[in-house]
C-alpha positions as a Markdown table, in Angstrom:
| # | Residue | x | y | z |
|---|---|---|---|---|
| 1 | Unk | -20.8 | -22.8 | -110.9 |
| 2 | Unk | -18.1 | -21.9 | -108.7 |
| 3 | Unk | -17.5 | -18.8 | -110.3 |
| 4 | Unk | -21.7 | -17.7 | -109.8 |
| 5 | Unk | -21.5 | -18.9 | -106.2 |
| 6 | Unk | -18.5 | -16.4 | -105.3 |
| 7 | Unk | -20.0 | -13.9 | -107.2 |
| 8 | Unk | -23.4 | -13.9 | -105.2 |
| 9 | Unk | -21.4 | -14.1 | -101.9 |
| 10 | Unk | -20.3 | -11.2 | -103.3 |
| 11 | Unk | -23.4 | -9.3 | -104.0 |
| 12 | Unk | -24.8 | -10.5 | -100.8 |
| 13 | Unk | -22.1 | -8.7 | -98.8 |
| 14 | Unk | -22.6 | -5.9 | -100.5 |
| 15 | Unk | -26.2 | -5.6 | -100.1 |
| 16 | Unk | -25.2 | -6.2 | -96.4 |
| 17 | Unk | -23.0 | -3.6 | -95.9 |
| 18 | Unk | -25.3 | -1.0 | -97.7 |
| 19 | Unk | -27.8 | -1.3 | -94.9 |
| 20 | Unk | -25.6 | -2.1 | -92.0 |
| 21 | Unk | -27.5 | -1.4 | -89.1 |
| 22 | Unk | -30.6 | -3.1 | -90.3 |
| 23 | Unk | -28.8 | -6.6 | -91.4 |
| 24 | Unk | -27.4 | -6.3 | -88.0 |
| 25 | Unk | -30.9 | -6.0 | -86.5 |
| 26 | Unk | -31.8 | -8.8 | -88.6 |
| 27 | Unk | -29.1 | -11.1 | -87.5 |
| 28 | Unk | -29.8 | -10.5 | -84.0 |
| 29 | Unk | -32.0 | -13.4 | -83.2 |
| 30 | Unk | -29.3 | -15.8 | -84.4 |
| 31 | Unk | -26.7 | -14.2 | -82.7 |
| 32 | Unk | -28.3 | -14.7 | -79.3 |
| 33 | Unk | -29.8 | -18.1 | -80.3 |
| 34 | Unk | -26.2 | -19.3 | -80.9 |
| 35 | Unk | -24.5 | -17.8 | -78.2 |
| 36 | Unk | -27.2 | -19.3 | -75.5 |
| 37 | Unk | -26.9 | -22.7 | -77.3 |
| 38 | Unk | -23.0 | -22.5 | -76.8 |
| 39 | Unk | -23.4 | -21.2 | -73.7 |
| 40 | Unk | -25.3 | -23.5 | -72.1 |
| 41 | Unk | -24.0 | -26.3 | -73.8 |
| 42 | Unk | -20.5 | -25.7 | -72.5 |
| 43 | Unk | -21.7 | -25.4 | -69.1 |
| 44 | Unk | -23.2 | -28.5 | -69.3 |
| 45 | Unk | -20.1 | -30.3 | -70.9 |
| 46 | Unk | -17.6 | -28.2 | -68.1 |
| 47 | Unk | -19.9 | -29.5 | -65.1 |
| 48 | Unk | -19.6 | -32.8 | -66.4 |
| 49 | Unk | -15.7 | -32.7 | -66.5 |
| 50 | Unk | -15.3 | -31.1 | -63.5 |
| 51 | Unk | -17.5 | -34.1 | -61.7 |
| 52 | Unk | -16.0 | -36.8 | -63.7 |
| 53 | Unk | -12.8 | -35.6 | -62.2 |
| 54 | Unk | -13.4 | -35.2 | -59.1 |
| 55 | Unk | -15.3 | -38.7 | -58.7 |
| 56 | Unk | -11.5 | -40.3 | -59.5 |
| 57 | Unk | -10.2 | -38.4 | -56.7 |
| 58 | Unk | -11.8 | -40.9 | -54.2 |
| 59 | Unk | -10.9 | -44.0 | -55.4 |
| 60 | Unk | -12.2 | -46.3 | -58.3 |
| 61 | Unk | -14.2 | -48.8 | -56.1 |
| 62 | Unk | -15.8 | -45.8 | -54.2 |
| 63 | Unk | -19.8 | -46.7 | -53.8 |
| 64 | Unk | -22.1 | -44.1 | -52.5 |
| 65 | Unk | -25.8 | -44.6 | -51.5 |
| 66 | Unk | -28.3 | -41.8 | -52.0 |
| 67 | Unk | -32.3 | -42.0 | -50.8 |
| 68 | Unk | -34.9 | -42.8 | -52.8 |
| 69 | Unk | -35.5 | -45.0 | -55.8 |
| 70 | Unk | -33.1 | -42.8 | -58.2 |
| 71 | Unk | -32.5 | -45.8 | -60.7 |
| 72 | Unk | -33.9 | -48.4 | -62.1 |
| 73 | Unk | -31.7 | -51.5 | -63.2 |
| 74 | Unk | -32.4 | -54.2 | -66.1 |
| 75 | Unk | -31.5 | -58.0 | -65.1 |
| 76 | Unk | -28.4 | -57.6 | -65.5 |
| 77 | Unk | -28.0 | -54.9 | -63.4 |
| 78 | Unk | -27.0 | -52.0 | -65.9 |
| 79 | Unk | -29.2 | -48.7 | -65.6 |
| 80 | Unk | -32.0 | -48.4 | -67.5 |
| 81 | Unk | -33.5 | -45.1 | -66.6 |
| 82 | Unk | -32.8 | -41.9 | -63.8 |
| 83 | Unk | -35.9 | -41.2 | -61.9 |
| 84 | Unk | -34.5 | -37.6 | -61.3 |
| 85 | Unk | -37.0 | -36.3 | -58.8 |
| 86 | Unk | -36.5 | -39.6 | -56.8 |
| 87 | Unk | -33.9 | -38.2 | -54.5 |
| 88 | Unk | -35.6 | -34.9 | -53.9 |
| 89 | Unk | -37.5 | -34.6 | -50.9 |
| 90 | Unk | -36.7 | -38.4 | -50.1 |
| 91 | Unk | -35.5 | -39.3 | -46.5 |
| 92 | Unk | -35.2 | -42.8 | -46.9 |
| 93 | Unk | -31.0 | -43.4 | -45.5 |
| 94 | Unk | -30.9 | -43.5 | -41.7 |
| 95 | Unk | -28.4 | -44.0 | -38.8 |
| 96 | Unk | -29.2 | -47.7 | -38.4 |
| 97 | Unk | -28.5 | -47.7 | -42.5 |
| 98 | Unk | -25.0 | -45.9 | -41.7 |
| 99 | Unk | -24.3 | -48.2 | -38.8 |
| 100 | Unk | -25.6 | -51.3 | -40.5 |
| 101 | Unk | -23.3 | -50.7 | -43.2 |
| 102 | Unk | -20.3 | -49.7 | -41.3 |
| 103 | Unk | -20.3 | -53.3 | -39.6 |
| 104 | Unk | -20.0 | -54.6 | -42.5 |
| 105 | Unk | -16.7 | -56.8 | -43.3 |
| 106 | Unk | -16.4 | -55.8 | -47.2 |
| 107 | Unk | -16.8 | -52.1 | -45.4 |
| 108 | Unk | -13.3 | -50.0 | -44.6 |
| 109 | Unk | -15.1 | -46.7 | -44.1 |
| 110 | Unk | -18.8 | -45.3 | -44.6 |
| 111 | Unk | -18.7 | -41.6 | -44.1 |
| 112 | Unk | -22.5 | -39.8 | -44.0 |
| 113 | Unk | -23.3 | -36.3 | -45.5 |
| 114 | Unk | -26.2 | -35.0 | -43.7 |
| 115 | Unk | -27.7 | -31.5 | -44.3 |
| 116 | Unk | -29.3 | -29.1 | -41.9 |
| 117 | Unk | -30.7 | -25.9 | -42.3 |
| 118 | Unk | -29.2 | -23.0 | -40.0 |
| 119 | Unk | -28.6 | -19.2 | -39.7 |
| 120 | Unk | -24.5 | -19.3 | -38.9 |
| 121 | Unk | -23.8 | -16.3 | -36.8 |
| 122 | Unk | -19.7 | -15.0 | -35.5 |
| 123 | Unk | -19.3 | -13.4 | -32.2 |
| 124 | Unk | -19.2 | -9.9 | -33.5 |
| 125 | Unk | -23.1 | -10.5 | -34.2 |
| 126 | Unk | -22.5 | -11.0 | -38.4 |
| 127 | Unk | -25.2 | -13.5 | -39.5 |
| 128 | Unk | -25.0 | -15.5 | -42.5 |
| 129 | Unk | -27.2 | -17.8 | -44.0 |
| 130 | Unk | -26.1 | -21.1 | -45.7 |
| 131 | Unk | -25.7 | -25.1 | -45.5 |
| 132 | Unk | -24.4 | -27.0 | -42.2 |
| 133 | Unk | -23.5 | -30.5 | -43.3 |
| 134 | Unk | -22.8 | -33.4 | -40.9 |
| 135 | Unk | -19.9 | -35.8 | -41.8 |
| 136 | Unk | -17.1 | -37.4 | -40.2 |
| 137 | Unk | -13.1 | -37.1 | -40.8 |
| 138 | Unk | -13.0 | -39.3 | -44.3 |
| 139 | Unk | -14.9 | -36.6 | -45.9 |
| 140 | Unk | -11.8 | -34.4 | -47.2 |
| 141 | Unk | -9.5 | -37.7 | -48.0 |
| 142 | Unk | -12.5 | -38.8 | -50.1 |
| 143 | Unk | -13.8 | -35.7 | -51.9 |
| 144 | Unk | -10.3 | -34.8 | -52.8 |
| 145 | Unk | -10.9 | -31.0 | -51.7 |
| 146 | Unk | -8.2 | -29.5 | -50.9 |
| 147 | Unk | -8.2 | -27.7 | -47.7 |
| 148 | Unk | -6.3 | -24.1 | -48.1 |
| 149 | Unk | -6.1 | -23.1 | -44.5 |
| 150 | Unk | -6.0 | -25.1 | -41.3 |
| 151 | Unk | -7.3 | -28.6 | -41.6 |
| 152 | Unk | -10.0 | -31.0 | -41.5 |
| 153 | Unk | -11.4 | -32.5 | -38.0 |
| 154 | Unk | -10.9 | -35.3 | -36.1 |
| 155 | Unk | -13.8 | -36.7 | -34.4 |
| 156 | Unk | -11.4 | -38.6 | -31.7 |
| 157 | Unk | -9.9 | -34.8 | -30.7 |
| 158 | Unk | -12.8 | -32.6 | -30.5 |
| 159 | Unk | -15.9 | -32.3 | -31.5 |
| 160 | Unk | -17.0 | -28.7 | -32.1 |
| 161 | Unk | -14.3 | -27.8 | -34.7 |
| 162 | Unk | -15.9 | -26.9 | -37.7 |
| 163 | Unk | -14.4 | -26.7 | -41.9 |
| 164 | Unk | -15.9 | -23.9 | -43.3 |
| 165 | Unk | -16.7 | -23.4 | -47.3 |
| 166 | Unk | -14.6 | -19.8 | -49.0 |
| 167 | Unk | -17.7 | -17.8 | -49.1 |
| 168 | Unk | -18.4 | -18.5 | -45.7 |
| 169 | Unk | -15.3 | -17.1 | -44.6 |
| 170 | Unk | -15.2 | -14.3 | -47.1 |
| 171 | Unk | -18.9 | -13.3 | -46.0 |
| 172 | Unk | -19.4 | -14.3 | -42.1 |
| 173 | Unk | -15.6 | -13.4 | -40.9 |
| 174 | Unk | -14.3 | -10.8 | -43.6 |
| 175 | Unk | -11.3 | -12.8 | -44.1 |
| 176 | Unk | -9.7 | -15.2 | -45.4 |
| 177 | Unk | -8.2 | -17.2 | -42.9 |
| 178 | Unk | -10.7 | -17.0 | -39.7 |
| 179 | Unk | -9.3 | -20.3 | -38.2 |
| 180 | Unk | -9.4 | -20.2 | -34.1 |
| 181 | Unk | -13.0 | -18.0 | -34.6 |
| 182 | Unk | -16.0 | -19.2 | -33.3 |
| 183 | Unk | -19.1 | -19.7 | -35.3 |
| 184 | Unk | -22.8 | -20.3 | -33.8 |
| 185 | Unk | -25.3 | -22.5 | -34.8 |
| 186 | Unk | -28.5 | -22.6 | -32.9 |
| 187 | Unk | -26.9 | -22.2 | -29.8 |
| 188 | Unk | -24.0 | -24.6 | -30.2 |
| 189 | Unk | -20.4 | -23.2 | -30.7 |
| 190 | Unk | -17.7 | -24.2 | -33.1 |
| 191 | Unk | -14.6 | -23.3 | -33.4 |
| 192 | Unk | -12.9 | -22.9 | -37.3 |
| 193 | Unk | -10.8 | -25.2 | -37.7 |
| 194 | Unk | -10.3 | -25.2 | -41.0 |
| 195 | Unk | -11.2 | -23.6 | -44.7 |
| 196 | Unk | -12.0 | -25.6 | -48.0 |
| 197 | Unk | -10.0 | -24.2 | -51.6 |
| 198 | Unk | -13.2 | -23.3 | -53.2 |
| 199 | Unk | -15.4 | -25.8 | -54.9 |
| 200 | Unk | -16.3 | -26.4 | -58.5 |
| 201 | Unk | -19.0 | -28.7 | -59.5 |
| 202 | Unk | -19.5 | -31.6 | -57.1 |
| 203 | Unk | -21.1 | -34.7 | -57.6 |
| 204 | Unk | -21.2 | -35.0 | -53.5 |
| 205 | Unk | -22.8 | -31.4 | -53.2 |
| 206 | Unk | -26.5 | -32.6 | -53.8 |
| 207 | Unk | -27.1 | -29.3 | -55.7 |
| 208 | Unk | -25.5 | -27.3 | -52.7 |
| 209 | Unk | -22.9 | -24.5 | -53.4 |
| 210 | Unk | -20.4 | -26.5 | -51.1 |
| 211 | Unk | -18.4 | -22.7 | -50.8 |
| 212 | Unk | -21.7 | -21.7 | -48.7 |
| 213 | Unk | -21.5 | -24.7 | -46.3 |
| 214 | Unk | -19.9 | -25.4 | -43.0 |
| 215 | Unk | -18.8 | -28.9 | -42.4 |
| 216 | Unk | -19.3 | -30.3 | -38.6 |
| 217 | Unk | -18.7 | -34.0 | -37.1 |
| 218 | Unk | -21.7 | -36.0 | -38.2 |
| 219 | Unk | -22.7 | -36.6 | -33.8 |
| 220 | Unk | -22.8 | -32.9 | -33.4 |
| 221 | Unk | -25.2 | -32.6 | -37.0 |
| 222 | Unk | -27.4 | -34.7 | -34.8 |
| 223 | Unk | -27.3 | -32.3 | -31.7 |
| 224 | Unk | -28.1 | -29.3 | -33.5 |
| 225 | Unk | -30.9 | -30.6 | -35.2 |
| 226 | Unk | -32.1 | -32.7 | -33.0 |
| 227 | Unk | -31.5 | -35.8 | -34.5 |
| 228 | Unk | -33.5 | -34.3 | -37.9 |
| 229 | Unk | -30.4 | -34.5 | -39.6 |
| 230 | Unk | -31.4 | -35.6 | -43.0 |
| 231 | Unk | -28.7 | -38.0 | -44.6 |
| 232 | Unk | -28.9 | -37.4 | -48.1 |
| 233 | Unk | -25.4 | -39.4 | -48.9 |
| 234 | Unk | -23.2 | -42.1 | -47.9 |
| 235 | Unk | -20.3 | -42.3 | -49.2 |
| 236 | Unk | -18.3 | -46.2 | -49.0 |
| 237 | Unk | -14.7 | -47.1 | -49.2 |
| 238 | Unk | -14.9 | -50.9 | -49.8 |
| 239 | Unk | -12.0 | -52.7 | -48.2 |
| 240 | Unk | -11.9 | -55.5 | -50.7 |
| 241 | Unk | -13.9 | -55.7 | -53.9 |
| 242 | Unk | -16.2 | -53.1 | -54.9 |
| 243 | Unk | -18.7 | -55.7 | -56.3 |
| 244 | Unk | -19.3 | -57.9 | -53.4 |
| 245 | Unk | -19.1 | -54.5 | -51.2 |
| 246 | Unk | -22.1 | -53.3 | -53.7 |
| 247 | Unk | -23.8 | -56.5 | -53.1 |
| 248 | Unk | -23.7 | -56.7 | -49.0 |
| 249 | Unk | -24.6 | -53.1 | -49.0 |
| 250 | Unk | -27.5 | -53.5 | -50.8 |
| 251 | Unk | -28.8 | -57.0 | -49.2 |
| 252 | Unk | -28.3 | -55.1 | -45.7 |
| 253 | Unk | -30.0 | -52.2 | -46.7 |
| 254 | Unk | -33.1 | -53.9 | -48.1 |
| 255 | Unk | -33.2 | -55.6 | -44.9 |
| 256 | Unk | -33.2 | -52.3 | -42.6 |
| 257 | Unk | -36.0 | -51.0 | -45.5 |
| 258 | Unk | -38.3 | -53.8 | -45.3 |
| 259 | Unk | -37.2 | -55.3 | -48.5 |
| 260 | Unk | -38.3 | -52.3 | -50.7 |
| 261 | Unk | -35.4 | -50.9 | -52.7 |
| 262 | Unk | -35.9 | -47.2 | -51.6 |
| 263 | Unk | -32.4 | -46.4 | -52.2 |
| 264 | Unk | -30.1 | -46.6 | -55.1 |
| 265 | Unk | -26.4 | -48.3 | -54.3 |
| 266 | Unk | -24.3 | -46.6 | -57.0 |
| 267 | Unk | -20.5 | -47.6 | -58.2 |
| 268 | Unk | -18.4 | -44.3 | -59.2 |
| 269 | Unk | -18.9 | -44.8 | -63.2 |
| 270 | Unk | -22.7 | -45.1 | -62.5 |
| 271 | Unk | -22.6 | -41.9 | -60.5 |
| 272 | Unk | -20.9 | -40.3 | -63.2 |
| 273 | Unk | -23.5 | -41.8 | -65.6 |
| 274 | Unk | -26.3 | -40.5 | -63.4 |
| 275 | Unk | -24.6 | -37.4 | -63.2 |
| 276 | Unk | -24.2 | -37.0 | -66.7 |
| 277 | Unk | -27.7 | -38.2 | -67.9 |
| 278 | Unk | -29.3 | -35.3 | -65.2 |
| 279 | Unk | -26.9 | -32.6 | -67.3 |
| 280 | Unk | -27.4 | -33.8 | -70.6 |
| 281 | Unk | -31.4 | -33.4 | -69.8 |
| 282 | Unk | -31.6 | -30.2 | -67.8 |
| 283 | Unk | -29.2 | -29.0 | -70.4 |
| 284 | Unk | -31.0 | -30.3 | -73.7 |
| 285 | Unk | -33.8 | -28.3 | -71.9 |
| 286 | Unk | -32.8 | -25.0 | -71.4 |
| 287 | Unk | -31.0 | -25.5 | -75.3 |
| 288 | Unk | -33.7 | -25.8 | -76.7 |
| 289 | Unk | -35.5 | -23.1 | -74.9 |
| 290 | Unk | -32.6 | -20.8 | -76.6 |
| 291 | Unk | -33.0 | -22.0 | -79.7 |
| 292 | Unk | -36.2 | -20.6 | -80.2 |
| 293 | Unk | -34.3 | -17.9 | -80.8 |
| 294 | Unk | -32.9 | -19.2 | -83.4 |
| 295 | Unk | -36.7 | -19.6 | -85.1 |
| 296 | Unk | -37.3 | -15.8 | -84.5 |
| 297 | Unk | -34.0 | -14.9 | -85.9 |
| 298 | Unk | -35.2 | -17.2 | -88.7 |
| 299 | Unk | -38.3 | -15.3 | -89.4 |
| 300 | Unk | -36.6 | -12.3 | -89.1 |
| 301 | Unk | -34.5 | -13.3 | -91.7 |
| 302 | Unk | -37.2 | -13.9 | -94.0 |
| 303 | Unk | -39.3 | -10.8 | -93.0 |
| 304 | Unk | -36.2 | -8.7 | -94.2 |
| 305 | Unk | -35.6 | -10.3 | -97.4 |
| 306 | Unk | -39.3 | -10.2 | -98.1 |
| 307 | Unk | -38.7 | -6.6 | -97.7 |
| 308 | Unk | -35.3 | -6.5 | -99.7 |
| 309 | Unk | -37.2 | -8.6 | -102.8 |
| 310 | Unk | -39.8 | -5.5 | -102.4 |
| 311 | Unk | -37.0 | -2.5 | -102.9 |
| 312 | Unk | -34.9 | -4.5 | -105.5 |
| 313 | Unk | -38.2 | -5.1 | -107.9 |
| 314 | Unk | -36.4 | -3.0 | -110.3 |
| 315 | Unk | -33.2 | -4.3 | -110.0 |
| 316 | Unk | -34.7 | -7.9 | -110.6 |
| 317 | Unk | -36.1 | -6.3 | -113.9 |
| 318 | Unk | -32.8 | -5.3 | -115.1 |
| 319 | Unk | -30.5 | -8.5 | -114.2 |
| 320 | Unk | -33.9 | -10.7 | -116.0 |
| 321 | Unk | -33.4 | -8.1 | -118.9 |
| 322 | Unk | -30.1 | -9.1 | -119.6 |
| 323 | Unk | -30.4 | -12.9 | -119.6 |
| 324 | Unk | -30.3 | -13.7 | -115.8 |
| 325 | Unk | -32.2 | -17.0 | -115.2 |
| 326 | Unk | -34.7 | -17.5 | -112.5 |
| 327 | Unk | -32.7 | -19.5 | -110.7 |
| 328 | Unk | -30.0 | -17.2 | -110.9 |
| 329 | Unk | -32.1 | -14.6 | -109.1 |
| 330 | Unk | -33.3 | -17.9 | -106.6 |
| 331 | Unk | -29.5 | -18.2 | -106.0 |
| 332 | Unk | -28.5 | -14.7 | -105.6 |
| 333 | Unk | -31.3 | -14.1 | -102.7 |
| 334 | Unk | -30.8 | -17.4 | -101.0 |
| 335 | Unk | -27.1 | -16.5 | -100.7 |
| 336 | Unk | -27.8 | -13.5 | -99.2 |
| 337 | Unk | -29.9 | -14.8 | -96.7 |
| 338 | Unk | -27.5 | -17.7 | -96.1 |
| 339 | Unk | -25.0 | -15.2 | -95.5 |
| 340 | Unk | -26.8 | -13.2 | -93.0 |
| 341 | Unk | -27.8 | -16.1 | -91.1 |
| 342 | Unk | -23.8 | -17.4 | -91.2 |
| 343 | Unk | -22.4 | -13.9 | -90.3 |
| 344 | Unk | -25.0 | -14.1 | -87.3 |
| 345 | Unk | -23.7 | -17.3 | -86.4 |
| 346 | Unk | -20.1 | -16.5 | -86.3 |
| 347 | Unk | -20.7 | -13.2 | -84.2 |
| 348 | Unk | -23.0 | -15.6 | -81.6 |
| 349 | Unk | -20.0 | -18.2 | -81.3 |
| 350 | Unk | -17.8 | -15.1 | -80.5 |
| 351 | Unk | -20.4 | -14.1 | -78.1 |
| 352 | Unk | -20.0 | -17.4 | -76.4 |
| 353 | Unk | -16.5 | -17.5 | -76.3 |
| 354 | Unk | -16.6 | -13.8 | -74.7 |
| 355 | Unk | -19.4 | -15.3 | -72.1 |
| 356 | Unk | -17.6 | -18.3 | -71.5 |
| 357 | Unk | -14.1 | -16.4 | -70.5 |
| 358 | Unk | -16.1 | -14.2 | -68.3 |
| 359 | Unk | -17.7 | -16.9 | -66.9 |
| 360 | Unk | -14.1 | -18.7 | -66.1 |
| 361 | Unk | -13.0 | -15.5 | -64.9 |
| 362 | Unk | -15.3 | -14.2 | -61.9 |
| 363 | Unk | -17.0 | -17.7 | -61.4 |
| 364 | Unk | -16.1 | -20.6 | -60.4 |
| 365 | Unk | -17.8 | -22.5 | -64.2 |
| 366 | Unk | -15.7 | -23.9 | -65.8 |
| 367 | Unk | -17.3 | -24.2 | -69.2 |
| 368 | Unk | -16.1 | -26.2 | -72.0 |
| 369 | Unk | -16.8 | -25.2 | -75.7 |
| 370 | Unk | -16.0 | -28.0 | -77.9 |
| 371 | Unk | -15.5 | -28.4 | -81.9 |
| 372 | Unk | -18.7 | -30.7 | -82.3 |
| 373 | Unk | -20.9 | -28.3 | -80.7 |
| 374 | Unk | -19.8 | -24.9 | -82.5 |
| 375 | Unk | -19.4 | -26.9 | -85.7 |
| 376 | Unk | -23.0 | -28.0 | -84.9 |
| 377 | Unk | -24.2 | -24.2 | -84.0 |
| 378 | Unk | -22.6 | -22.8 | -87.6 |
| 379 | Unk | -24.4 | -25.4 | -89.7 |
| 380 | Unk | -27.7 | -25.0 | -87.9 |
| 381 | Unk | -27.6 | -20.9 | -88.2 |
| 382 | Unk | -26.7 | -21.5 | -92.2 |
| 383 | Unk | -29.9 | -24.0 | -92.2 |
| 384 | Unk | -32.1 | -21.6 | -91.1 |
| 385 | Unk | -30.8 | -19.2 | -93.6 |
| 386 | Unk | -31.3 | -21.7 | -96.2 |
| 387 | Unk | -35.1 | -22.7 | -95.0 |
| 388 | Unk | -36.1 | -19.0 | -94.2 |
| 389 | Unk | -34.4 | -17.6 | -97.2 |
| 390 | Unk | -35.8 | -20.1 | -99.5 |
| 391 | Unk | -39.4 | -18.6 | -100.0 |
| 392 | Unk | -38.4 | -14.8 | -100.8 |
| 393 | Unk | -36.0 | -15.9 | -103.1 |
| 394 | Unk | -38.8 | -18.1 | -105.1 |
| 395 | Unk | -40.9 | -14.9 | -105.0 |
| 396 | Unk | -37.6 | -12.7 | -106.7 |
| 397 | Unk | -37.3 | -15.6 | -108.9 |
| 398 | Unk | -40.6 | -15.1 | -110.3 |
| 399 | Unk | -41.1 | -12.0 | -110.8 |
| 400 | Unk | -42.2 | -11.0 | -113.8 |
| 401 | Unk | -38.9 | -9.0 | -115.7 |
| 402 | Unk | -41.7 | -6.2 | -117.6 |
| 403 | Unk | -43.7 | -5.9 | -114.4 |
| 404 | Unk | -40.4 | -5.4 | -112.7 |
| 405 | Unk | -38.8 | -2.9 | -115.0 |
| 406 | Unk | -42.2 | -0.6 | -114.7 |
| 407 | Unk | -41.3 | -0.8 | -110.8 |
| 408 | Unk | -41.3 | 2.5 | -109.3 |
């Protein structure tokens, strides 16, 4: 058996190789239905790293409150679902939340993230477009960014210094270090105090690119919009435990909403489970979107050996002729399409490994390819070599051996 089975590897590569370019177009399907899988996959898997460790920089007992009902909890009190269009477009945290729960005993610090639009413009008349978020001095301590030039503000010193994100300082001051510059936004003047190491995926950057933003004390957010700053964050260092802190937040902030539960009171594993539920989905999604390629390049696969059964009718004839079985001929076509479906595999998980280097490279992804998932992504391509390869190779395997020998 093991002797038949390296034997028709062998005759499959050759076939192959006789007809190079047009086992290559056949492979092409599962070569870019692998690669996206991986792709994606690793992503996925890299943004979840990169948020699971930066959720540890803050502390353990951190707690953070975000709008909306995002959760929903069973009795006793574990998540059971994400509602994950809950938080979006919900402004359901305001000032008397943030000031309610600063009061609070089991509080130490509560430190807002507010977002307003604005058109960021230097004194030289360069305009760029991005995201002004409202905070106050705890921010960098408990985000764990590091800040590469300057340093973060003190609401106590002066209130119109502003942290600005890489790209802003890259793109609005054509430099790297543009600390002492002024910045407006609508009207109001900051002064750069400071710019952020750039930022990878953030579990505090509500779907922002946190390298675009500019970071001003929380009072001035209000100013400049007006008091419209939307909060869509607030994030609590607990003085004591982090499970009567979770408690008295959320009895006070069912109180200030009227006893509805608008809001979700989250502990830093559950924003990490949150977090990781929202990738797993949006990435399961857009997987399995790219492994429809892996269907076409299926098809394909058995479009081509259809063909390939067609031009070897005589060659069929000759090995039945000579005492081949039909299931020797069933084996011998199934290997070859196994084979192509493998070989289009392999090339796709180097495909992915290319992508994900670039990706590494000149981004700031970080995406992870485990041994599970391009295991997974082999076996699969070999599957559909095996389901799309089975029915021309039951057609080869019974053809007729006169019929086939009278095959011009």
């Amino acid at each position: 058996m093991t002797i038949l089975a390296g034997r028709n590897i062998q005759m499959a590569i050759k076939s192959i190789k006789s007809t190079k370019m047009r086992s290559f177009l056949t492979m092409v399907g599962i070569i870019i239905g692998v690669a996206s899988v991986i792709t994606t996959v690793s992503l996925g898997e890299g943004v979840r790293r990169q948020v699971a460790g930066n959720l540890q920089i803050g502390g353990k007992n951190m707690l953070s409150v975000r709008p909306g009902k995002l959760i929903n909890r069973a009795a006793d009190g574990h998540i059971t679902s994400v509602n994950y269009g809950a938080a979006f477009g919900s402004d359901t945290l305001t000032d008397q939340d943030l000031e309610s729960i600063s009061k609070l005993e089991t509080v130490e610090t509560a430190t807002p993230l507010s977002t307003i639009s604005g058109l960021m413009t230097s004194r030289e008349g360069r305009q760029f477009e991005g995201t002004v978020i409202g905070t106050n001095g705890d921010f960098a301590a408990l985000s764990g960014q590091k800040i590469a030039y300057g340093s973060f503000f003190d609401e106590s010193q002066s209130t119109n210094i502003a942290v600005i994100g890489k790209t802003v300082a890259e793109q609005l001051f054509q430099e790297n270090v543009p600390i002492g510059q002024a910045l407006i936004i609508r009207d109001h003047e900051f002064i750069v105090g400071g710019v952020f190491d750039g930022f990878t995926a953030n579990a505090l950057s509500n779907g922002t690119d946190l390298n675009r933003a500019v970071f001003i004390p929380y009072t001035e957010a209000r100013s400049v919009s007006g008091n419209a700053a939307n909060i869509y964050q607030i994030l609590i260092k607990p003085s004591g435990s982090a499970t009567t802190a979770h408690t008295e937040v959320t009895k006070t902030l069912a109180a200030n909403h009227g006893g509805q539960e608008d809001f979700a009171v989250l502990t830093q594993n559950e924003t990490l489970q949150v977090a990781g539920r929202t990738l797993t989905s949006l990435t399961s999604f857009i997987s399995g979107i790219a492994a429809i390629s892996l269907i076409v390049g299926g098809i394909g696969i058995m479009n081509i050996m259809f063909v390939s059964v067609t031009e070897r009718t005589r060659e069929i004839g000759v090995r039945k002729s000579i005492g081949a079985t039909n299931r020797q001929i069933y084996m011998q076509f199934l290997t070859e399409a196994t084979v192509l479906s493998i070989m289009g595999g392999l090339i796709g998980v180097l495909l992915a490994m290319l992508a994900n280097f670039l990706l590494a490279v000149f981004t700031n992804m970080r995406p992870v390819a485990t041994l599970p998932i391009v295991g997974l992504a082999v076996v699969v391509s070999s599957t559909i070599g095996i389901i799309f390869g089975t029915a021309p190779a039951i057609k080869a395997a019974r053809k007729d051996p006169i019929e086939s020998l009278r095959y011009e």
